[in-house]
Amino acid sequence: MDSIVVSGGGPLQGKVQISGAKNTCLKLMSAALLTDEPLTLTNVPRLSDIKTLSSLLESHGCEVVLLQDGRVMALSARKITNRKADYEIVRKLRASFNVLGPLLAREGEAIVSLPGGCAIGARKVDLHMHAMEKLGAKIELEGGYVHATAPNGLTGGVIDFPFVSVGATENALTAATLAKGTTVITNAAREPDTVDLAKCLVAMGAKISGAGTSQITIEGVDRLHGATHEVIVDRIELGTFMIAPALCGGEIELLGGRLDLIGAFVEKLDAAGVDVWETSGGLSVRRRADYISAVDVTTAPFPGYPTDLQAQFMALMCTANGKSVLEETIFENRFMHAPELVRMGANIEVEGGVARVTGVDRLKGAPVMATDLRASVSLILAGLAAEGETMVNRVYHLDRGYEQIEEKLGNLGAKIERVSGK
């Protein structure tokens, strides 16, 4: 397995292009199964997760073609040849479960493997199945697969989620576009990813209102058509790169960055002593003083503080002036990066869903192990500001969600390189 070696150095300077949003792109790709006409996506990130879902879509009969060095993806599901999403693919990528809604809506049947557990928690799919049942589908579990049937098509209904779920909202949204009648999703996810999916579906002929609010209304249509849609920038990659100069000093411009995507995160950066301002090309970031102030964070569904930026903020708090409390409310087991940061000299105490961080003067480089995607990048960020050399092992997680991160950070002046495993 590859490792990434980081040497703590000076401030970062320059510009970095923020890639298209991974989580958004995956759901947009699944939406291609809703129509027999081509769907073209632009600003596609070049990531291993994109390749994994491409393989799954191809197994259903969808043609996937990459253009312009992989930045443009053309998908054509002219005919669905297979209604089963196999375990061997779904187990690699939880977002694969979101082919359930499109397959069921278009074909009247979908057999999708349960995705299983995850390093950051169980992340059950009960709400996905609940949503399909509210649309008239019959759901059976057999041999680790969800078998959903609606031989006469789906019917609009009221889907009232007991708590916010991005994946379930998006699965319900795609399925409802072809259901007969009106569907109302209450307690719906408000994430930018969900809004972008709705925009793409509308471009394909869907009738959707309320995306970005807690109640989404869908008027079912008989069929959807092809479209071309640009994937929004990745707000998690954006936030990650904003942490870098906050830790190391310097000033960087994030091309394509948008404040509306990360408002709650920027508020915490401001409280910590980091300036963020809009530019003609995106956003610029720099630390106001030689130190960072300790700030408390509680993760929450959008527009709250994103769980996917919790690990990176913890890395920042490790050398902050004072004590901070980070509370994780979205996923269990999402503090697995904390022991690795402690190996680098951080002072962190974890109890359940709460981590208490007391800032230290300086982190020290050490060999550490990545446990999940966001934990991986938090260790790289910590290494940028640490004394000496940090080797981050098991970085295959990184390639799932960060495109050429060592090259991007290297162009900003970071001392970072990938080392191939034996």
CSV table of C-alpha atoms in Angstrom, one decimal:
chain,number,residue,atom,x,y,z
A,1,MET,CA,0.0,0.0,0.0
A,2,ASP,CA,1.1,3.5,-0.7
A,3,SER,CA,2.1,6.0,2.1
A,4,ILE,CA,2.4,9.7,2.1
A,5,VAL,CA,5.4,11.4,3.7
A,6,VAL,CA,5.0,14.9,5.0
A,7,SER,CA,7.7,17.2,6.4
A,8,GLY,CA,6.6,20.1,8.5
A,9,GLY,CA,7.7,23.3,6.9
A,10,GLY,CA,6.9,26.9,6.4
A,11,PRO,CA,3.8,28.8,5.2
A,12,LEU,CA,1.8,27.9,2.2
A,13,GLN,CA,1.3,30.2,-0.7
A,14,GLY,CA,-0.5,30.1,-4.1
A,15,LYS,CA,-3.7,29.0,-5.7
A,16,VAL,CA,-5.4,25.6,-5.8
A,17,GLN,CA,-8.3,24.4,-8.0
A,18,ILE,CA,-11.1,22.8,-6.0
A,19,SER,CA,-12.4,19.7,-7.8
A,20,GLY,CA,-16.0,18.7,-8.4
A,21,ALA,CA,-17.9,17.2,-5.5
A,22,LYS,CA,-17.4,13.5,-5.1
A,23,ASN,CA,-20.6,12.8,-3.1
A,24,THR,CA,-22.7,14.9,-5.5
A,25,CYS,CA,-21.2,13.3,-8.6
A,26,LEU,CA,-21.9,9.7,-7.4
A,27,LYS,CA,-25.6,10.5,-6.9
A,28,LEU,CA,-25.8,12.2,-10.3
A,29,MET,CA,-24.2,9.2,-12.0
A,30,SER,CA,-26.9,6.9,-10.5
A,31,ALA,CA,-29.6,9.3,-11.8
A,32,ALA,CA,-28.5,8.3,-15.3
A,33,LEU,CA,-30.4,5.0,-14.8
A,34,LEU,CA,-33.7,6.9,-14.8
A,35,THR,CA,-33.6,7.7,-18.6
A,36,ASP,CA,-32.8,5.9,-21.8
A,37,GLU,CA,-31.2,9.1,-23.1
A,38,PRO,CA,-27.6,10.3,-22.4
A,39,LEU,CA,-26.7,12.2,-19.3
A,40,THR,CA,-23.4,14.2,-19.5
A,41,LEU,CA,-21.7,15.4,-16.4
A,42,THR,CA,-18.9,18.1,-16.4
A,43,ASN,CA,-16.4,19.0,-13.7
A,44,VAL,CA,-16.2,15.3,-12.7
A,45,PRO,CA,-13.5,14.5,-10.1
A,46,ARG,CA,-11.0,11.8,-10.9
A,47,LEU,CA,-11.3,9.5,-8.0
A,48,SER,CA,-11.4,5.8,-7.2
A,49,ASP,CA,-15.0,6.1,-5.9
A,50,ILE,CA,-16.0,7.4,-9.3
A,51,LYS,CA,-14.4,4.4,-11.0
A,52,THR,CA,-16.1,2.0,-8.6
A,53,LEU,CA,-19.6,3.4,-9.3
A,54,SER,CA,-18.9,3.4,-13.0
A,55,SER,CA,-18.2,-0.3,-12.8
A,56,LEU,CA,-21.6,-0.8,-11.0
A,57,LEU,CA,-23.5,1.2,-13.6
A,58,GLU,CA,-21.9,-0.7,-16.4
A,59,SER,CA,-23.0,-3.9,-14.8
A,60,HIS,CA,-26.6,-2.6,-15.2
A,61,GLY,CA,-26.1,-2.0,-18.9
A,62,CYS,CA,-25.1,1.7,-18.7
A,63,GLU,CA,-22.4,2.9,-21.0
A,64,VAL,CA,-19.9,5.2,-19.3
A,65,VAL,CA,-17.4,7.2,-21.4
A,66,LEU,CA,-14.8,9.6,-20.0
A,67,LEU,CA,-13.9,12.6,-22.1
A,68,GLN,CA,-11.5,15.6,-21.7
A,69,ASP,CA,-9.0,13.8,-19.5
A,70,GLY,CA,-11.7,12.4,-17.3
A,71,ARG,CA,-13.3,15.8,-16.5
A,72,VAL,CA,-16.4,15.0,-18.6
A,73,MET,CA,-18.5,11.8,-18.2
A,74,ALA,CA,-21.1,10.7,-20.7
A,75,LEU,CA,-23.5,8.1,-19.4
A,76,SER,CA,-26.1,6.2,-21.5
A,77,ALA,CA,-28.5,3.7,-20.0
A,78,ARG,CA,-30.5,3.1,-23.1
A,79,LYS,CA,-31.5,-0.3,-21.8
A,80,ILE,CA,-31.2,-1.8,-18.4
A,81,THR,CA,-29.8,-5.3,-18.8
A,82,ASN,CA,-29.4,-6.2,-15.1
A,83,ARG,CA,-31.5,-5.1,-12.1
A,84,LYS,CA,-29.1,-6.6,-9.4
A,85,ALA,CA,-26.4,-4.5,-7.7
A,86,ASP,CA,-23.9,-7.1,-6.6
A,87,TYR,CA,-22.3,-7.3,-3.2
A,88,GLU,CA,-18.8,-7.4,-4.6
A,89,ILE,CA,-19.2,-3.8,-5.8
A,90,VAL,CA,-21.7,-2.3,-3.3
A,91,ARG,CA,-19.5,-3.4,-0.4
A,92,LYS,CA,-16.7,-1.1,-1.7
A,93,LEU,CA,-18.8,2.0,-1.9
A,94,ARG,CA,-21.8,2.8,0.2
A,95,ALA,CA,-23.2,5.3,-2.3
A,96,SER,CA,-23.8,2.4,-4.6
A,97,PHE,CA,-26.9,1.7,-2.6
A,98,ASN,CA,-28.4,4.8,-4.3
A,99,VAL,CA,-29.1,2.8,-7.5
A,100,LEU,CA,-32.1,1.4,-5.6
A,101,GLY,CA,-34.4,4.3,-6.4
A,102,PRO,CA,-33.6,4.8,-10.1
A,103,LEU,CA,-33.7,1.0,-10.9
A,104,LEU,CA,-37.0,0.6,-9.0
A,105,ALA,CA,-38.6,3.6,-10.5
A,106,ARG,CA,-37.7,2.8,-14.1
A,107,GLU,CA,-37.8,-1.1,-14.1
A,108,GLY,CA,-40.3,-1.8,-11.3
A,109,GLU,CA,-37.7,-4.0,-9.6
A,110,ALA,CA,-34.3,-3.6,-7.9
A,111,ILE,CA,-32.1,-6.1,-6.1
A,112,VAL,CA,-29.4,-4.3,-4.2
A,113,SER,CA,-26.9,-5.7,-1.8
A,114,LEU,CA,-26.9,-4.3,1.7
A,115,PRO,CA,-23.7,-2.1,1.9
A,116,GLY,CA,-22.7,-3.5,5.3
A,117,GLY,CA,-20.9,-1.7,8.0
A,118,CYS,CA,-18.4,1.2,7.7
A,119,ALA,CA,-15.3,2.4,9.5
A,120,ILE,CA,-17.2,5.4,10.8
A,121,GLY,CA,-20.4,3.6,12.0
A,122,ALA,CA,-23.2,1.2,11.0
A,123,ARG,CA,-25.0,3.7,8.7
A,124,LYS,CA,-28.1,1.7,8.3
A,125,VAL,CA,-30.3,1.8,5.2
A,126,ASP,CA,-33.7,1.5,7.0
A,127,LEU,CA,-34.8,4.9,5.9
A,128,HIS,CA,-34.1,4.1,2.2
A,129,MET,CA,-36.3,1.1,2.4
A,130,HIS,CA,-39.0,3.0,4.4
A,131,ALA,CA,-39.1,5.6,1.6
A,132,MET,CA,-39.6,3.0,-1.1
A,133,GLU,CA,-42.4,1.4,0.8
A,134,LYS,CA,-44.1,4.8,1.1
A,135,LEU,CA,-44.0,4.9,-2.7
A,136,GLY,CA,-45.8,1.6,-2.9
A,137,ALA,CA,-42.9,-0.8,-3.3
A,138,LYS,CA,-42.8,-4.2,-1.6
A,139,ILE,CA,-39.5,-4.8,0.2
A,140,GLU,CA,-38.0,-8.1,1.1
A,141,LEU,CA,-34.6,-8.9,2.6
A,142,GLU,CA,-33.0,-12.1,1.5
A,143,GLY,CA,-29.4,-13.3,1.5
A,144,GLY,CA,-28.0,-9.9,2.3
A,145,TYR,CA,-29.9,-8.2,-0.5
A,146,VAL,CA,-32.8,-5.8,-0.6
A,147,HIS,CA,-35.4,-7.0,-3.1
A,148,ALA,CA,-37.7,-4.1,-4.0
A,149,THR,CA,-40.6,-4.6,-6.4
A,150,ALA,CA,-43.3,-2.3,-7.8
A,151,PRO,CA,-44.6,-4.2,-10.9
A,152,ASN,CA,-47.3,-1.6,-11.6
A,153,GLY,CA,-44.9,1.3,-11.0
A,154,LEU,CA,-44.4,3.6,-7.9
A,155,THR,CA,-47.1,5.8,-6.5
A,156,GLY,CA,-46.6,9.2,-4.9
A,157,GLY,CA,-46.9,9.4,-1.2
A,158,VAL,CA,-45.7,11.3,1.9
A,159,ILE,CA,-42.3,10.3,3.2
A,160,ASP,CA,-41.7,11.7,6.7
A,161,PHE,CA,-38.1,10.9,7.8
A,162,PRO,CA,-37.7,10.7,11.6
A,163,PHE,CA,-34.3,12.3,11.2
A,164,VAL,CA,-32.3,13.8,8.4
A,165,SER,CA,-30.6,11.4,6.0
A,166,VAL,CA,-28.8,12.6,2.9
A,167,GLY,CA,-28.6,9.3,1.2
A,168,ALA,CA,-32.2,8.3,1.9
A,169,THR,CA,-33.5,11.7,0.8
A,170,GLU,CA,-31.6,11.4,-2.5
A,171,ASN,CA,-32.8,7.8,-3.1
A,172,ALA,CA,-36.4,8.9,-2.4
A,173,LEU,CA,-36.0,12.0,-4.6
A,174,THR,CA,-34.8,10.0,-7.7
A,175,ALA,CA,-37.5,7.3,-7.2
A,176,ALA,CA,-40.3,9.8,-6.9
A,177,THR,CA,-39.5,11.5,-10.2
A,178,LEU,CA,-41.1,8.7,-12.1
A,179,ALA,CA,-43.8,7.8,-9.5
A,180,LYS,CA,-47.5,8.4,-10.4
A,181,GLY,CA,-48.8,11.5,-8.6
A,182,THR,CA,-47.3,13.7,-6.0
A,183,THR,CA,-44.6,12.9,-3.4
A,184,VAL,CA,-43.8,15.0,-0.4
A,185,ILE,CA,-40.6,14.4,1.5
A,186,THR,CA,-40.5,16.0,4.9
A,187,ASN,CA,-37.5,16.4,7.2
A,188,ALA,CA,-35.5,16.2,4.0
A,189,ALA,CA,-31.8,16.8,3.7
A,190,ARG,CA,-30.8,20.3,2.8
A,191,GLU,CA,-27.2,19.6,1.7
A,192,PRO,CA,-25.8,21.3,-1.4
A,193,ASP,CA,-25.3,17.8,-2.8
A,194,THR,CA,-29.1,17.2,-2.7
A,195,VAL,CA,-29.9,20.5,-4.2
A,196,ASP,CA,-27.5,19.9,-7.1
A,197,LEU,CA,-29.1,16.5,-7.7
A,198,ALA,CA,-32.5,18.1,-7.8
A,199,LYS,CA,-31.2,20.7,-10.3
A,200,CYS,CA,-29.9,17.9,-12.6
A,201,LEU,CA,-33.2,16.0,-12.3
A,202,VAL,CA,-35.2,19.1,-13.3
A,203,ALA,CA,-32.9,19.6,-16.3
A,204,MET,CA,-33.9,16.0,-17.2
A,205,GLY,CA,-37.5,16.9,-17.1
A,206,ALA,CA,-38.5,16.2,-13.4
A,207,LYS,CA,-40.9,18.5,-11.5
A,208,ILE,CA,-39.3,19.3,-8.2
A,209,SER,CA,-39.8,22.2,-5.8
A,210,GLY,CA,-38.4,22.9,-2.3
A,211,ALA,CA,-34.9,21.4,-2.8
A,212,GLY,CA,-32.7,23.1,-0.2
A,213,THR,CA,-35.5,23.2,2.4
A,214,SER,CA,-36.8,20.6,4.8
A,215,GLN,CA,-39.8,19.8,2.6
A,216,ILE,CA,-39.4,18.7,-1.1
A,217,THR,CA,-42.4,18.1,-3.4
A,218,ILE,CA,-42.1,16.0,-6.5
A,219,GLU,CA,-44.7,15.8,-9.2
A,220,GLY,CA,-44.1,12.5,-11.0
A,221,VAL,CA,-43.6,12.4,-14.8
A,222,ASP,CA,-43.9,9.6,-17.3
A,223,ARG,CA,-40.3,9.8,-18.4
A,224,LEU,CA,-37.1,11.7,-18.1
A,225,HIS,CA,-34.8,12.8,-20.9
A,226,GLY,CA,-31.1,13.4,-21.3
A,227,ALA,CA,-29.3,16.6,-20.1
A,228,THR,CA,-25.9,18.1,-19.5
A,229,HIS,CA,-25.1,19.2,-15.9
A,230,GLU,CA,-22.0,20.6,-14.2
A,231,VAL,CA,-21.1,19.1,-10.8
A,232,ILE,CA,-20.7,21.6,-8.0
A,233,VAL,CA,-17.4,22.1,-6.3
A,234,ASP,CA,-16.5,19.8,-3.4
A,235,ARG,CA,-17.2,21.7,-0.2
A,236,ILE,CA,-15.3,19.2,1.8
A,237,GLU,CA,-12.2,19.5,-0.3
A,238,LEU,CA,-12.7,23.2,-0.1
A,239,GLY,CA,-12.8,23.2,3.7
A,240,THR,CA,-9.9,20.9,3.9
A,241,PHE,CA,-7.6,23.2,2.0
A,242,MET,CA,-8.8,26.2,4.0
A,243,ILE,CA,-7.5,24.4,7.1
A,244,ALA,CA,-4.0,24.2,5.6
A,245,PRO,CA,-2.9,27.8,5.8
A,246,ALA,CA,-4.7,28.1,9.2
A,247,LEU,CA,-2.3,25.5,10.5
A,248,CYS,CA,0.9,26.5,8.6
A,249,GLY,CA,0.5,30.2,8.0
A,250,GLY,CA,0.6,31.8,4.6
A,251,GLU,CA,-2.2,32.7,2.2
A,252,ILE,CA,-3.9,30.6,-0.5
A,253,GLU,CA,-6.7,31.2,-3.0
A,254,LEU,CA,-9.2,28.4,-3.5
A,255,LEU,CA,-10.4,28.6,-7.1
A,256,GLY,CA,-14.1,27.8,-7.4
A,257,GLY,CA,-14.7,28.2,-3.7
A,258,ARG,CA,-18.1,29.4,-2.5
A,259,LEU,CA,-19.1,30.8,0.9
A,260,ASP,CA,-22.7,29.5,0.6
A,261,LEU,CA,-21.5,25.9,0.6
A,262,ILE,CA,-19.6,26.1,3.9
A,263,GLY,CA,-21.1,29.0,6.0
A,264,ALA,CA,-21.1,27.2,9.3
A,265,PHE,CA,-17.5,26.0,8.8
A,266,VAL,CA,-16.3,29.6,7.9
A,267,GLU,CA,-17.9,30.9,11.1
A,268,LYS,CA,-15.8,28.5,13.2
A,269,LEU,CA,-12.7,29.5,11.2
A,270,ASP,CA,-13.4,33.1,11.9
A,271,ALA,CA,-13.8,32.5,15.6
A,272,ALA,CA,-10.5,30.6,15.6
A,273,GLY,CA,-8.7,33.6,14.0
A,274,VAL,CA,-8.8,32.8,10.3
A,275,ASP,CA,-9.8,35.4,7.6
A,276,VAL,CA,-11.8,34.2,4.6
A,277,TRP,CA,-12.8,36.5,1.8
A,278,GLU,CA,-14.3,36.3,-1.6
A,279,THR,CA,-12.1,36.9,-4.7
A,280,SER,CA,-12.9,37.0,-8.4
A,281,GLY,CA,-11.8,33.4,-8.7
A,282,GLY,CA,-13.2,32.0,-5.5
A,283,LEU,CA,-12.1,32.4,-1.8
A,284,SER,CA,-8.8,33.3,-0.1
A,285,VAL,CA,-7.7,32.3,3.3
A,286,ARG,CA,-5.1,33.4,5.8
A,287,ARG,CA,-4.4,33.3,9.6
A,288,ARG,CA,-4.9,36.6,11.3
A,289,ALA,CA,-2.1,36.1,13.9
A,290,ASP,CA,0.7,33.7,14.9
A,291,TYR,CA,-1.7,31.5,16.9
A,292,ILE,CA,-5.2,29.9,16.6
A,293,SER,CA,-7.8,30.3,19.2
A,294,ALA,CA,-9.6,27.2,20.6
A,295,VAL,CA,-13.2,26.8,19.3
A,296,ASP,CA,-15.9,24.3,20.1
A,297,VAL,CA,-17.7,22.4,17.3
A,298,THR,CA,-20.8,20.3,17.1
A,299,THR,CA,-21.5,18.5,13.9
A,300,ALA,CA,-25.0,18.8,12.4
A,301,PRO,CA,-26.9,18.3,9.1
A,302,PHE,CA,-26.6,21.2,6.6
A,303,PRO,CA,-26.6,24.1,7.2
A,304,GLY,CA,-24.9,23.1,10.4
A,305,TYR,CA,-21.2,22.2,10.7
A,306,PRO,CA,-20.4,19.2,8.4
A,307,THR,CA,-19.3,15.9,9.9
A,308,ASP,CA,-16.9,15.5,7.0
A,309,LEU,CA,-14.8,18.5,8.2
A,310,GLN,CA,-14.7,17.4,11.9
A,311,ALA,CA,-11.4,15.5,11.7
A,312,GLN,CA,-9.6,18.3,9.8
A,313,PHE,CA,-10.8,20.9,12.4
A,314,MET,CA,-9.5,18.6,15.2
A,315,ALA,CA,-6.1,18.7,13.6
A,316,LEU,CA,-6.3,22.5,13.7
A,317,MET,CA,-7.4,22.5,17.4
A,318,CYS,CA,-4.4,20.4,18.4
A,319,THR,CA,-2.1,23.4,18.4
A,320,ALA,CA,-4.8,26.0,19.3
A,321,ASN,CA,-4.5,28.4,22.3
A,322,GLY,CA,-6.7,26.8,24.9
A,323,LYS,CA,-9.2,23.9,25.1
A,324,SER,CA,-11.8,23.0,22.6
A,325,VAL,CA,-14.7,20.5,22.6
A,326,LEU,CA,-15.7,18.6,19.5
A,327,GLU,CA,-19.0,16.8,19.5
A,328,GLU,CA,-19.9,14.3,16.8
A,329,THR,CA,-23.7,13.8,16.4
A,330,ILE,CA,-23.9,12.3,12.9
A,331,PHE,CA,-21.8,9.1,13.0
A,332,GLU,CA,-20.5,6.9,15.8
A,333,ASN,CA,-16.8,5.8,15.7
A,334,ARG,CA,-15.7,9.0,14.0
A,335,PHE,CA,-12.9,9.9,16.3
A,336,MET,CA,-10.5,7.1,15.2
A,337,HIS,CA,-8.0,9.8,14.0
A,338,ALA,CA,-7.7,11.0,17.6
A,339,PRO,CA,-5.3,8.3,18.8
A,340,GLU,CA,-3.1,8.8,15.7
A,341,LEU,CA,-3.0,12.6,16.4
A,342,VAL,CA,-2.0,11.7,20.0
A,343,ARG,CA,1.0,9.8,18.5
A,344,MET,CA,2.1,13.1,17.1
A,345,GLY,CA,1.9,14.7,20.5
A,346,ALA,CA,-1.6,16.0,20.6
A,347,ASN,CA,-3.5,16.2,23.9
A,348,ILE,CA,-7.0,14.6,23.2
A,349,GLU,CA,-9.4,12.9,25.4
A,350,VAL,CA,-12.4,11.0,23.8
A,351,GLU,CA,-15.5,10.0,25.7
A,352,GLY,CA,-18.3,8.6,23.5
A,353,GLY,CA,-19.3,11.2,20.9
A,354,VAL,CA,-17.2,14.0,22.5
A,355,ALA,CA,-13.5,14.8,22.1
A,356,ARG,CA,-11.7,17.3,24.3
A,357,VAL,CA,-8.6,18.9,22.8
A,358,THR,CA,-6.1,20.9,24.8
A,359,GLY,CA,-3.7,22.7,22.4
A,360,VAL,CA,0.0,22.0,22.6
A,361,ASP,CA,2.9,24.2,21.3
A,362,ARG,CA,3.9,21.9,18.5
A,363,LEU,CA,3.1,18.5,17.0
A,364,LYS,CA,5.9,16.1,16.2
A,365,GLY,CA,6.2,13.9,13.2
A,366,ALA,CA,5.4,10.2,13.6
A,367,PRO,CA,4.3,7.2,11.6
A,368,VAL,CA,0.5,7.1,11.7
A,369,MET,CA,-2.3,5.1,10.1
A,370,ALA,CA,-5.3,6.4,8.2
A,371,THR,CA,-8.6,4.8,9.3
A,372,ASP,CA,-11.0,6.5,6.9
A,373,LEU,CA,-11.1,9.1,4.2
A,374,ARG,CA,-11.4,12.3,6.3
A,375,ALA,CA,-9.1,10.9,9.0
A,376,SER,CA,-6.5,10.4,6.4
A,377,VAL,CA,-6.4,14.0,5.3
A,378,SER,CA,-6.5,15.2,9.0
A,379,LEU,CA,-3.2,13.4,9.6
A,380,ILE,CA,-1.6,15.0,6.5
A,381,LEU,CA,-2.7,18.4,7.6
A,382,ALA,CA,-1.2,17.8,11.1
A,383,GLY,CA,2.0,16.6,9.4
A,384,LEU,CA,2.3,19.9,7.5
A,385,ALA,CA,2.5,21.8,10.8
A,386,ALA,CA,4.5,19.2,12.8
A,387,GLU,CA,8.2,19.2,13.6
A,388,GLY,CA,10.0,16.6,11.6
A,389,GLU,CA,8.6,13.9,9.3
A,390,THR,CA,5.2,12.2,9.3
A,391,MET,CA,4.4,9.1,7.4
A,392,VAL,CA,0.7,8.5,6.8
A,393,ASN,CA,0.1,4.8,6.0
A,394,ARG,CA,-2.9,3.2,4.3
A,395,VAL,CA,-3.6,6.3,2.1
A,396,TYR,CA,-5.8,4.4,-0.3
A,397,HIS,CA,-8.6,6.0,1.6
A,398,LEU,CA,-7.4,9.4,0.3
A,399,ASP,CA,-7.7,8.4,-3.3
A,400,ARG,CA,-11.4,7.9,-2.7
A,401,GLY,CA,-12.1,11.5,-2.1
A,402,TYR,CA,-9.1,13.8,-2.8
A,403,GLU,CA,-7.8,14.2,-6.3
A,404,GLN,CA,-4.0,14.5,-6.5
A,405,ILE,CA,-3.7,15.9,-3.0
A,406,GLU,CA,0.1,15.6,-2.8
A,407,GLU,CA,0.4,17.5,-6.1
A,408,LYS,CA,-2.0,20.2,-5.0
A,409,LEU,CA,-0.3,20.7,-1.6
A,410,GLY,CA,3.1,20.5,-3.2
A,411,ASN,CA,2.2,23.4,-5.6
A,412,LEU,CA,1.5,25.5,-2.5
A,413,GLY,CA,4.9,24.9,-1.1
A,414,ALA,CA,4.3,21.8,1.1
A,415,LYS,CA,7.0,19.2,1.5
A,416,ILE,CA,4.9,16.1,0.6
A,417,GLU,CA,5.5,13.0,-1.5
A,418,ARG,CA,3.8,9.6,-2.1
A,419,VAL,CA,5.8,6.5,-1.5
A,420,SER,CA,4.8,3.3,-3.2
A,421,GLY,CA,4.3,0.3,-1.0
A,422,LYS,CA,6.4,-2.9,-1.6
